Coordinates of N, CA and C in Angstrom, one line a residue:
M1 N 0.8 -1.2 0.0 CA 0.0 0.0 0.0 C 0.9 1.2 0.0
P2 N 0.6 2.2 -0.9 CA 1.5 3.4 -1.0 C 1.2 4.3 0.2
T3 N 2.3 5.1 0.5 CA 2.1 6.0 1.6 C 1.5 7.3 1.0
K4 N 1.1 8.2 2.0 CA 0.5 9.5 1.6 C 1.5 10.3 0.8
D5 N 2.8 10.2 1.2 CA 3.8 11.0 0.5 C 4.0 10.5 -0.9
E6 N 4.0 9.2 -1.1 CA 4.1 8.6 -2.5 C 2.9 9.1 -3.3
M7 N 1.7 9.1 -2.7 CA 0.5 9.5 -3.5 C 0.6 11.0 -3.8
A8 N 1.1 11.8 -2.9 CA 1.2 13.2 -3.1 C 2.2 13.5 -4.2
K9 N 3.3 12.8 -4.2 CA 4.4 13.0 -5.2 C 3.8 12.6 -6.5
F10 N 3.1 11.5 -6.6 CA 2.5 11.1 -7.9 C 1.5 12.2 -8.4
A11 N 0.6 12.6 -7.5 CA -0.3 13.6 -7.9 C 0.3 14.9 -8.4
K12 N 1.4 15.3 -7.7 CA 2.1 16.5 -8.1 C 2.7 16.3 -9.5
A13 N 3.3 15.2 -9.8 CA 3.9 14.9 -11.1 C 2.8 14.9 -12.2
I14 N 1.6 14.4 -11.9 CA 0.5 14.4 -12.9 C 0.0 15.8 -13.1
D15 N -0.2 16.5 -12.0 CA -0.6 17.9 -12.1 C 0.4 18.7 -12.9
G16 N 1.6 18.5 -12.8 CA 2.7 19.2 -13.5 C 2.6 18.8 -15.0
L17 N 2.4 17.6 -15.3 CA 2.2 17.2 -16.7 C 1.0 17.9 -17.4
V18 N -0.1 17.9 -16.6 CA -1.3 18.6 -17.2 C -1.1 20.1 -17.4
A19 N -0.4 20.7 -16.4 CA -0.2 22.1 -16.5 C 0.8 22.5 -17.6
N20 N 1.7 21.6 -18.0 CA 2.7 22.0 -18.9 C 2.5 21.3 -20.3
T21 N 1.4 20.7 -20.5 CA 1.1 20.0 -21.8 C -0.4 20.2 -22.1
D22 N -0.8 19.7 -23.2 CA -2.2 19.7 -23.6 C -2.9 18.4 -23.2
L23 N -2.3 17.6 -22.3 CA -2.8 16.4 -21.9 C -3.9 16.6 -20.8
N24 N -4.9 15.7 -20.8 CA -5.9 15.7 -19.7 C -5.3 14.8 -18.6
Y25 N -6.0 14.6 -17.5 CA -5.4 13.8 -16.4 C -5.3 12.3 -16.8
I26 N -6.2 11.8 -17.5 CA -6.2 10.4 -17.9 C -4.9 10.2 -18.8
E27 N -4.8 11.1 -19.8 CA -3.6 11.0 -20.7 C -2.3 11.2 -20.0
A28 N -2.3 12.1 -19.0 CA -1.1 12.4 -18.3 C -0.6 11.2 -17.4
I29 N -1.6 10.5 -16.9 CA -1.2 9.3 -16.1 C -0.6 8.2 -17.0
V30 N -1.2 8.0 -18.2 CA -0.7 7.1 -19.2 C 0.7 7.5 -19.6
Q31 N 0.9 8.8 -19.9 CA 2.2 9.3 -20.4 C 3.2 9.1 -19.3
Y32 N 2.9 9.4 -18.0 CA 3.8 9.3 -16.9 C 4.2 7.8 -16.8
C33 N 3.3 6.9 -16.9 CA 3.6 5.5 -16.8 C 4.6 5.1 -17.9
K34 N 4.4 5.6 -19.1 CA 5.2 5.3 -20.3 C 6.6 5.8 -20.0
E35 N 6.7 7.0 -19.5 CA 8.0 7.7 -19.3 C 8.8 7.0 -18.2
T36 N 8.1 6.6 -17.2 CA 8.8 6.1 -16.0 C 8.9 4.6 -15.9
G37 N 8.1 3.9 -16.7 CA 8.0 2.4 -16.6 C 7.1 2.0 -15.5
L38 N 6.3 2.9 -14.9 CA 5.4 2.5 -13.8 C 4.2 1.8 -14.5
E39 N 3.8 0.6 -13.9 CA 2.7 -0.1 -14.4 C 1.4 0.7 -14.1
I40 N 0.5 0.6 -15.0 CA -0.8 1.3 -14.8 C -1.5 0.8 -13.6
E41 N -1.4 -0.5 -13.3 CA -2.1 -1.0 -12.1 C -1.5 -0.4 -10.8
V42 N -0.2 -0.1 -10.8 CA 0.5 0.5 -9.7 C 0.0 2.0 -9.6
A43 N 0.0 2.6 -10.8 CA -0.4 4.0 -10.8 C -1.8 4.1 -10.2
A44 N -2.7 3.2 -10.4 CA -4.1 3.2 -9.9 C -4.1 3.3 -8.4
T45 N -3.1 2.6 -7.8 CA -3.0 2.6 -6.3 C -2.5 3.9 -5.7
L46 N -1.9 4.7 -6.6 CA -1.3 6.0 -6.2 C -2.3 7.2 -6.3
V47 N -3.4 7.0 -6.9 CA -4.4 8.0 -7.1 C -5.1 8.4 -5.8
N48 N -4.9 9.7 -5.4 CA -5.5 10.1 -4.1 C -6.9 10.7 -4.5
S49 N -7.6 11.1 -3.5 CA -9.0 11.6 -3.7 C -9.0 12.9 -4.5
N50 N -8.1 13.7 -4.4 CA -8.1 15.0 -5.2 C -7.8 14.6 -6.7
L51 N -6.9 13.7 -6.9 CA -6.6 13.3 -8.3 C -7.8 12.5 -8.9
K52 N -8.4 11.7 -8.0 CA -9.6 11.0 -8.5 C -10.7 11.9 -8.9
S53 N -10.9 13.0 -8.2 CA -11.9 14.0 -8.6 C -11.6 14.6 -9.9
K54 N -10.4 14.9 -10.2 CA -10.0 15.5 -11.5 C -10.1 14.5 -12.6
L55 N -9.8 13.2 -12.3 CA -10.0 12.2 -13.3 C -11.5 12.0 -13.6
A56 N -12.4 12.1 -12.6 CA -13.8 11.9 -12.8 C -14.3 13.1 -13.7
N57 N -13.8 14.3 -13.4 CA -14.2 15.4 -14.3 C -13.8 15.3 -15.7
D58 N -12.6 14.8 -15.9 CA -12.1 14.5 -17.3 C -13.0 13.5 -18.0
A59 N -13.3 12.4 -17.3 CA -14.1 11.3 -17.8 C -15.5 11.9 -18.2
F60 N -16.1 12.7 -17.3 CA -17.4 13.3 -17.6 C -17.3 14.2 -18.8
D61 N -16.3 15.0 -18.9 CA -16.1 15.9 -20.1 C -15.9 15.1 -21.4
L62 N -15.1 14.1 -21.3 CA -14.9 13.2 -22.5 C -16.2 12.5 -22.9
D63 N -17.0 12.1 -22.0 CA -18.3 11.4 -22.3 C -19.2 12.4 -22.9
R64 N -19.3 13.6 -22.3 CA -20.1 14.7 -22.8 C -19.8 15.0 -24.3
K65 N -18.5 15.1 -24.6 CA -18.0 15.5 -25.9 C -18.4 14.4 -26.9
S66 N -18.3 13.1 -26.5 CA -18.5 12.0 -27.4 C -20.0 11.8 -27.7
T67 N -20.9 12.4 -26.9 CA -22.3 12.3 -27.1 C -22.9 13.4 -27.9
R68 N -22.1 14.4 -28.3 CA -22.6 15.6 -29.1 C -22.7 15.2 -30.5

């Protein structure tokens, strides 16, 4: 089980990717995993509640765009 510090470090890295690129949170996590070799399944355990909320918003926005 990851520590709060590990989860915070992961969230900060993902927030940084989103801020500095055109990636959304979902894409940023995938990109981070590709760059670092982190397994997606491990990344899923690092998602804190704040990041989960941002992911949910991205998913909602993507769903809304696909139904237009």
